[in-house]
mmCIF file of C-alpha atoms in Angstrom:
data_model
loop_
_atom_site.group_PDB
_atom_site.id
_atom_site.type_symbol
_atom_site.label_atom_id
_atom_site.label_comp_id
_atom_site.label_asym_id
_atom_site.label_seq_id
_atom_site.Cartn_x
_atom_site.Cartn_y
_atom_site.Cartn_z
ATOM 1 C CA UNK A 1 42.203 9.556 -21.826
ATOM 2 C CA UNK A 2 44.361 12.462 -20.775
ATOM 3 C CA UNK A 3 45.363 10.583 -17.620
ATOM 4 C CA UNK A 4 46.526 7.624 -19.685
ATOM 5 C CA UNK A 5 48.579 9.848 -21.986
ATOM 6 C CA UNK A 6 50.210 11.541 -19.003
ATOM 7 C CA UNK A 7 51.012 8.164 -17.494
ATOM 8 C CA UNK A 8 52.614 6.992 -20.739
ATOM 9 C CA UNK A 9 54.608 10.208 -21.126
ATOM 10 C CA UNK A 10 55.783 9.979 -17.524
ATOM 11 C CA UNK A 11 56.805 6.347 -17.995
ATOM 12 C CA UNK A 12 58.780 7.282 -21.110
ATOM 13 C CA UNK A 13 60.463 10.087 -19.182
ATOM 14 C CA UNK A 14 61.308 7.797 -16.269
ATOM 15 C CA UNK A 15 62.656 5.120 -18.622
ATOM 16 C CA UNK A 16 64.913 7.712 -20.252
ATOM 17 C CA UNK A 17 66.138 8.847 -16.826
ATOM 18 C CA UNK A 18 66.939 5.241 -15.875
ATOM 19 C CA UNK A 19 68.758 4.655 -19.164
ATOM 20 C CA UNK A 20 70.795 7.858 -18.985
ATOM 21 C CA UNK A 21 71.452 8.026 -15.237
ATOM 22 C CA UNK A 22 74.465 5.690 -15.508
ATOM 23 C CA UNK A 23 76.050 7.867 -18.202
ATOM 24 C CA UNK A 24 75.957 11.398 -16.808
ATOM 25 C CA UNK A 25 74.007 13.840 -14.653
ATOM 26 C CA UNK A 26 73.111 16.100 -17.611
ATOM 27 C CA UNK A 27 71.142 13.225 -19.106
ATOM 28 C CA UNK A 28 68.743 13.268 -16.162
ATOM 29 C CA UNK A 29 67.918 16.915 -16.859
ATOM 30 C CA UNK A 30 67.402 16.117 -20.551
ATOM 31 C CA UNK A 31 65.064 13.237 -19.727
ATOM 32 C CA UNK A 32 63.025 15.430 -17.371
ATOM 33 C CA UNK A 33 62.732 18.101 -20.049
ATOM 34 C CA UNK A 34 61.638 15.409 -22.509
ATOM 35 C CA UNK A 35 58.953 14.243 -20.091
ATOM 36 C CA UNK A 36 57.711 17.808 -19.510
ATOM 37 C CA UNK A 37 57.626 18.371 -23.264
ATOM 38 C CA UNK A 38 55.505 15.268 -23.805
ATOM 39 C CA UNK A 39 53.030 16.346 -21.110
ATOM 40 C CA UNK A 40 52.810 19.825 -22.619
ATOM 41 C CA UNK A 41 52.093 18.532 -26.141
ATOM 42 C CA UNK A 42 49.202 16.309 -25.030
#
């Protein structure tokens, strides 16, 4: 179960990186922090 949650959180993080990458570099850092936060909360 934990593995699935991590996979989902990582996918969300990667999707955010892809969405923000075209806008600015700071967005990539934000997306990575978001992904780390999701993994920590699980």
